Amino acid sequence: MNIGDIRERAQGVKAGTVSSLELDYARGILRAHRGDINSALIVVGLCGAADDALLIEPYLHGPDRDVHGETALKALVRYLGLVDRYRPLLRKLIMSPTDVGWMNSRMSAIHLAKDYFKDFRDDELGCELVAIFCNPSDQDQLSARGTLVDILGIRDELGDPFGLELEAGDTDAGYIVKMARQRFNCHGGLH
């Protein structure tokens, strides 16, 4: 079996479905910790069930966490839809001023913040995203920008919705900050 081909079908890039035998093949890769683990994480995340979290979680904490942590977190939160279970971890990662656990963990969590806020309110975390966006020396500033735009649903209202022309300054920054502060009840300075 070709795990790359299976992944493309799971993602909808190629026509066809993923059979239970192919899903078990992907699970086997995760159990063995050998092969195309990234593709297996995606397949199991997209096609698996909640109890597959036990196969995916070791990739958040194990020796390969710097390589697979981001994909594992996405598989657990977005693909398997287990945001309620991992909300405390997402919050911890975003609130931390540095990466915790694996390289780019904070950025990974910021990218999943839209999932975090779906049917859930956490103004303190929302204001932290605003603070990250307002800090030009924060390496996750652009991630926070994109996530705030998604959470607020204002992409169509922006001159540069994807932040592709920021070298001349972000002409949309004021509007994004204003809308985010209103949404998350951020008063005073940045919070």
PDB file of N, CA and C in Angstrom, residues 8 11 49 55 57 64 139 141:
ATOM      1  N   GLU A   8      -3.703  11.331   0.085  1.00  0.00           N
ATOM      2  CA  GLU A   8      -4.317  12.219  -0.911  1.00  0.00           C
ATOM      3  C   GLU A   8      -5.818  11.953  -1.041  1.00  0.00           C
ATOM      4  N   GLN A  11      -7.551  13.365   2.078  1.00  0.00           N
ATOM      5  CA  GLN A  11      -7.634  14.826   2.013  1.00  0.00           C
ATOM      6  C   GLN A  11      -8.545  15.322   0.901  1.00  0.00           C
ATOM      7  N   ALA A  49     -11.245   7.497  14.430  1.00  0.00           N
ATOM      8  CA  ALA A  49     -12.244   7.746  15.467  1.00  0.00           C
ATOM      9  C   ALA A  49     -11.556   8.330  16.698  1.00  0.00           C
ATOM     10  N   LEU A  55      -3.184   6.690  19.596  1.00  0.00           N
ATOM     11  CA  LEU A  55      -2.101   6.446  18.632  1.00  0.00           C
ATOM     12  C   LEU A  55      -1.392   7.741  18.244  1.00  0.00           C
ATOM     13  N   GLU A  57      -1.359  10.820  20.160  1.00  0.00           N
ATOM     14  CA  GLU A  57      -0.775  11.579  21.268  1.00  0.00           C
ATOM     15  C   GLU A  57       0.730  11.385  21.469  1.00  0.00           C
ATOM     16  N   ASP A  64      10.151  12.349  18.461  1.00  0.00           N
ATOM     17  CA  ASP A  64       9.953  12.974  17.144  1.00  0.00           C
ATOM     18  C   ASP A  64       8.977  14.139  17.198  1.00  0.00           C
ATOM     19  N   GLN A 139       7.585  36.469  17.157  1.00  0.00           N
ATOM     20  CA  GLN A 139       7.746  35.658  15.940  1.00  0.00           C
ATOM     21  C   GLN A 139       6.424  35.075  15.426  1.00  0.00           C
ATOM     22  N   GLN A 141       3.572  36.823  15.296  1.00  0.00           N
ATOM     23  CA  GLN A 141       2.693  37.947  14.994  1.00  0.00           C
ATOM     24  C   GLN A 141       1.821  37.677  13.761  1.00  0.00           C
TER      25      GLN A 141
END
